[in-house]
């Protein structure tokens, strides 16, 4: 990849993963709001542990595997449909399903500003990591860089949600983000060599929190 294309890829990543990109990610907490309500996450230390576990063993790990598969398969309509269906089936609750589906649709709609034939191969219903991974692959954005940016944005959104929920202040939130950098890099690197056989989670409490959030009476977030 030449220097010009590398710079272009960086600019695209910055745009796609910006909080200002019109996908509405700020509306979701991925079950974190319920975890805070149930005192499973009560401070910055607990928040860091919660996110690190999701990266290694939870929904963010599955996202990473799906993302990399979609990146490699961006030229195959059949493979993208398989990944999309599997990603939606793996959503552990109605709210997680709505979250990943809504973000995926919104991302594809906004990303059409960068013309590509990949949009002709994508199904109408697809999860967020498949949407971003396939577009990044089609636009020749390096897989590990794209994956790291995706995970960093997801972690940042969770920290932002935690700040709004009163778990920590902004300075503590930034410290958590910095502390998780190596974790993000490690997961992005590990996921780059995975296949769909590596999908799977073991974060029971996080899945239960997501389910319980559906019936929470007073809440700030949609998931």
PDB file of N, CA, C and O in Angstrom, residues 100-125:
ATOM      1  N   UNK A 100     -27.298  -4.381  17.020  1.00  0.00           N
ATOM      2  CA  UNK A 100     -26.363  -4.692  15.949  1.00  0.00           C
ATOM      3  C   UNK A 100     -27.000  -4.538  14.578  1.00  0.00           C
ATOM      4  O   UNK A 100     -26.351  -4.104  13.614  1.00  0.00           O
ATOM      5  N   UNK A 101     -28.302  -4.851  14.475  1.00  0.00           N
ATOM      6  CA  UNK A 101     -29.008  -4.704  13.203  1.00  0.00           C
ATOM      7  C   UNK A 101     -29.168  -3.236  12.833  1.00  0.00           C
ATOM      8  O   UNK A 101     -28.908  -2.837  11.685  1.00  0.00           O
ATOM      9  N   UNK A 102     -29.568  -2.413  13.790  1.00  0.00           N
ATOM     10  CA  UNK A 102     -29.773  -0.986  13.525  1.00  0.00           C
ATOM     11  C   UNK A 102     -28.464  -0.294  13.164  1.00  0.00           C
ATOM     12  O   UNK A 102     -28.403   0.509  12.229  1.00  0.00           O
ATOM     13  N   UNK A 103     -27.399  -0.621  13.901  1.00  0.00           N
ATOM     14  CA  UNK A 103     -26.098  -0.016  13.615  1.00  0.00           C
ATOM     15  C   UNK A 103     -25.579  -0.466  12.252  1.00  0.00           C
ATOM     16  O   UNK A 103     -24.991   0.318  11.503  1.00  0.00           O
ATOM     17  N   UNK A 104     -25.786  -1.736  11.921  1.00  0.00           N
ATOM     18  CA  UNK A 104     -25.339  -2.240  10.627  1.00  0.00           C
ATOM     19  C   UNK A 104     -26.033  -1.549   9.474  1.00  0.00           C
ATOM     20  O   UNK A 104     -25.392  -1.126   8.498  1.00  0.00           O
ATOM     21  N   UNK A 105     -27.345  -1.422   9.570  1.00  0.00           N
ATOM     22  CA  UNK A 105     -28.099  -0.747   8.511  1.00  0.00           C
ATOM     23  C   UNK A 105     -27.682   0.713   8.389  1.00  0.00           C
ATOM     24  O   UNK A 105     -27.502   1.228   7.283  1.00  0.00           O
ATOM     25  N   UNK A 106     -27.543   1.373   9.521  1.00  0.00           N
ATOM     26  CA  UNK A 106     -27.184   2.791   9.502  1.00  0.00           C
ATOM     27  C   UNK A 106     -25.779   2.995   8.929  1.00  0.00           C
ATOM     28  O   UNK A 106     -25.540   3.946   8.181  1.00  0.00           O
ATOM     29  N   UNK A 107     -24.861   2.087   9.275  1.00  0.00           N
ATOM     30  CA  UNK A 107     -23.503   2.219   8.765  1.00  0.00           C
ATOM     31  C   UNK A 107     -23.474   2.083   7.251  1.00  0.00           C
ATOM     32  O   UNK A 107     -22.827   2.871   6.549  1.00  0.00           O
ATOM     33  N   UNK A 108     -24.159   1.075   6.736  1.00  0.00           N
ATOM     34  CA  UNK A 108     -24.177   0.865   5.290  1.00  0.00           C
ATOM     35  C   UNK A 108     -24.787   2.073   4.583  1.00  0.00           C
ATOM     36  O   UNK A 108     -24.276   2.540   3.560  1.00  0.00           O
ATOM     37  N   UNK A 109     -25.871   2.607   5.140  1.00  0.00           N
ATOM     38  CA  UNK A 109     -26.500   3.770   4.525  1.00  0.00           C
ATOM     39  C   UNK A 109     -25.561   4.958   4.445  1.00  0.00           C
ATOM     40  O   UNK A 109     -25.489   5.642   3.409  1.00  0.00           O
ATOM     41  N   UNK A 110     -24.813   5.203   5.515  1.00  0.00           N
ATOM     42  CA  UNK A 110     -23.903   6.348   5.530  1.00  0.00           C
ATOM     43  C   UNK A 110     -22.642   6.087   4.717  1.00  0.00           C
ATOM     44  O   UNK A 110     -22.110   6.988   4.063  1.00  0.00           O
ATOM     45  N   UNK A 111     -22.160   4.840   4.732  1.00  0.00           N
ATOM     46  CA  UNK A 111     -20.904   4.513   4.050  1.00  0.00           C
ATOM     47  C   UNK A 111     -21.037   4.522   2.536  1.00  0.00           C
ATOM     48  O   UNK A 111     -20.023   4.486   1.820  1.00  0.00           O
ATOM     49  N   UNK A 112     -22.243   4.575   2.025  1.00  0.00           N
ATOM     50  CA  UNK A 112     -22.431   4.654   0.567  1.00  0.00           C
ATOM     51  C   UNK A 112     -21.853   5.947  -0.001  1.00  0.00           C
ATOM     52  O   UNK A 112     -21.725   6.078  -1.222  1.00  0.00           O
ATOM     53  N   UNK A 113     -21.488   6.870   0.856  1.00  0.00           N
ATOM     54  CA  UNK A 113     -20.806   8.079   0.387  1.00  0.00           C
ATOM     55  C   UNK A 113     -19.465   7.735  -0.251  1.00  0.00           C
ATOM     56  O   UNK A 113     -18.921   8.531  -1.020  1.00  0.00           O
ATOM     57  N   UNK A 114     -18.912   6.543   0.088  1.00  0.00           N
ATOM     58  CA  UNK A 114     -17.696   6.038  -0.545  1.00  0.00           C
ATOM     59  C   UNK A 114     -18.123   4.920  -1.496  1.00  0.00           C
ATOM     60  O   UNK A 114     -18.289   3.774  -1.076  1.00  0.00           O
ATOM     61  N   UNK A 115     -18.322   5.214  -2.780  1.00  0.00           N
ATOM     62  CA  UNK A 115     -18.883   4.225  -3.718  1.00  0.00           C
ATOM     63  C   UNK A 115     -18.074   2.929  -3.774  1.00  0.00           C
ATOM     64  O   UNK A 115     -16.846   2.935  -3.731  1.00  0.00           O
ATOM     65  N   UNK A 116     -18.799   1.812  -3.840  1.00  0.00           N
ATOM     66  CA  UNK A 116     -18.168   0.501  -3.914  1.00  0.00           C
ATOM     67  C   UNK A 116     -19.199  -0.514  -4.377  1.00  0.00           C
ATOM     68  O   UNK A 116     -20.395  -0.401  -4.058  1.00  0.00           O
ATOM     69  N   UNK A 117     -18.736  -1.526  -5.094  1.00  0.00           N
ATOM     70  CA  UNK A 117     -19.646  -2.589  -5.531  1.00  0.00           C
ATOM     71  C   UNK A 117     -20.036  -3.505  -4.371  1.00  0.00           C
ATOM     72  O   UNK A 117     -20.955  -4.312  -4.512  1.00  0.00           O
ATOM     73  N   UNK A 118     -19.358  -3.410  -3.228  1.00  0.00           N
ATOM     74  CA  UNK A 118     -19.679  -4.291  -2.106  1.00  0.00           C
ATOM     75  C   UNK A 118     -21.118  -4.113  -1.649  1.00  0.00           C
ATOM     76  O   UNK A 118     -21.749  -5.065  -1.168  1.00  0.00           O
ATOM     77  N   UNK A 119     -21.674  -2.926  -1.822  1.00  0.00           N
ATOM     78  CA  UNK A 119     -23.043  -2.681  -1.363  1.00  0.00           C
ATOM     79  C   UNK A 119     -24.058  -3.513  -2.138  1.00  0.00           C
ATOM     80  O   UNK A 119     -25.147  -3.798  -1.634  1.00  0.00           O
ATOM     81  N   UNK A 120     -23.694  -3.924  -3.342  1.00  0.00           N
ATOM     82  CA  UNK A 120     -24.579  -4.774  -4.134  1.00  0.00           C
ATOM     83  C   UNK A 120     -24.620  -6.197  -3.588  1.00  0.00           C
ATOM     84  O   UNK A 120     -25.557  -6.943  -3.872  1.00  0.00           O
ATOM     85  N   UNK A 121     -23.607  -6.586  -2.824  1.00  0.00           N
ATOM     86  CA  UNK A 121     -23.511  -7.958  -2.310  1.00  0.00           C
ATOM     87  C   UNK A 121     -24.004  -8.100  -0.879  1.00  0.00           C
ATOM     88  O   UNK A 121     -24.156  -9.217  -0.373  1.00  0.00           O
ATOM     89  N   UNK A 122     -24.249  -7.000  -0.205  1.00  0.00           N
ATOM     90  CA  UNK A 122     -24.655  -7.059   1.197  1.00  0.00           C
ATOM     91  C   UNK A 122     -26.161  -7.308   1.323  1.00  0.00           C
ATOM     92  O   UNK A 122     -26.949  -6.708   0.603  1.00  0.00           O
ATOM     93  N   UNK A 123     -26.558  -8.172   2.252  1.00  0.00           N
ATOM     94  CA  UNK A 123     -27.993  -8.360   2.504  1.00  0.00           C
ATOM     95  C   UNK A 123     -28.583  -7.136   3.191  1.00  0.00           C
ATOM     96  O   UNK A 123     -27.849  -6.313   3.754  1.00  0.00           O
ATOM     97  N   UNK A 124     -29.883  -6.999   3.136  1.00  0.00           N
ATOM     98  CA  UNK A 124     -30.538  -5.851   3.769  1.00  0.00           C
ATOM     99  C   UNK A 124     -30.357  -5.875   5.279  1.00  0.00           C
ATOM    100  O   UNK A 124     -30.205  -4.823   5.904  1.00  0.00           O
ATOM    101  N   UNK A 125     -30.388  -7.065   5.870  1.00  0.00           N
ATOM    102  CA  UNK A 125     -30.244  -7.207   7.317  1.00  0.00           C
ATOM    103  C   UNK A 125     -28.876  -7.802   7.630  1.00  0.00           C
ATOM    104  O   UNK A 125     -28.584  -8.946   7.250  1.00  0.00           O
TER     105      UNK A 125
END
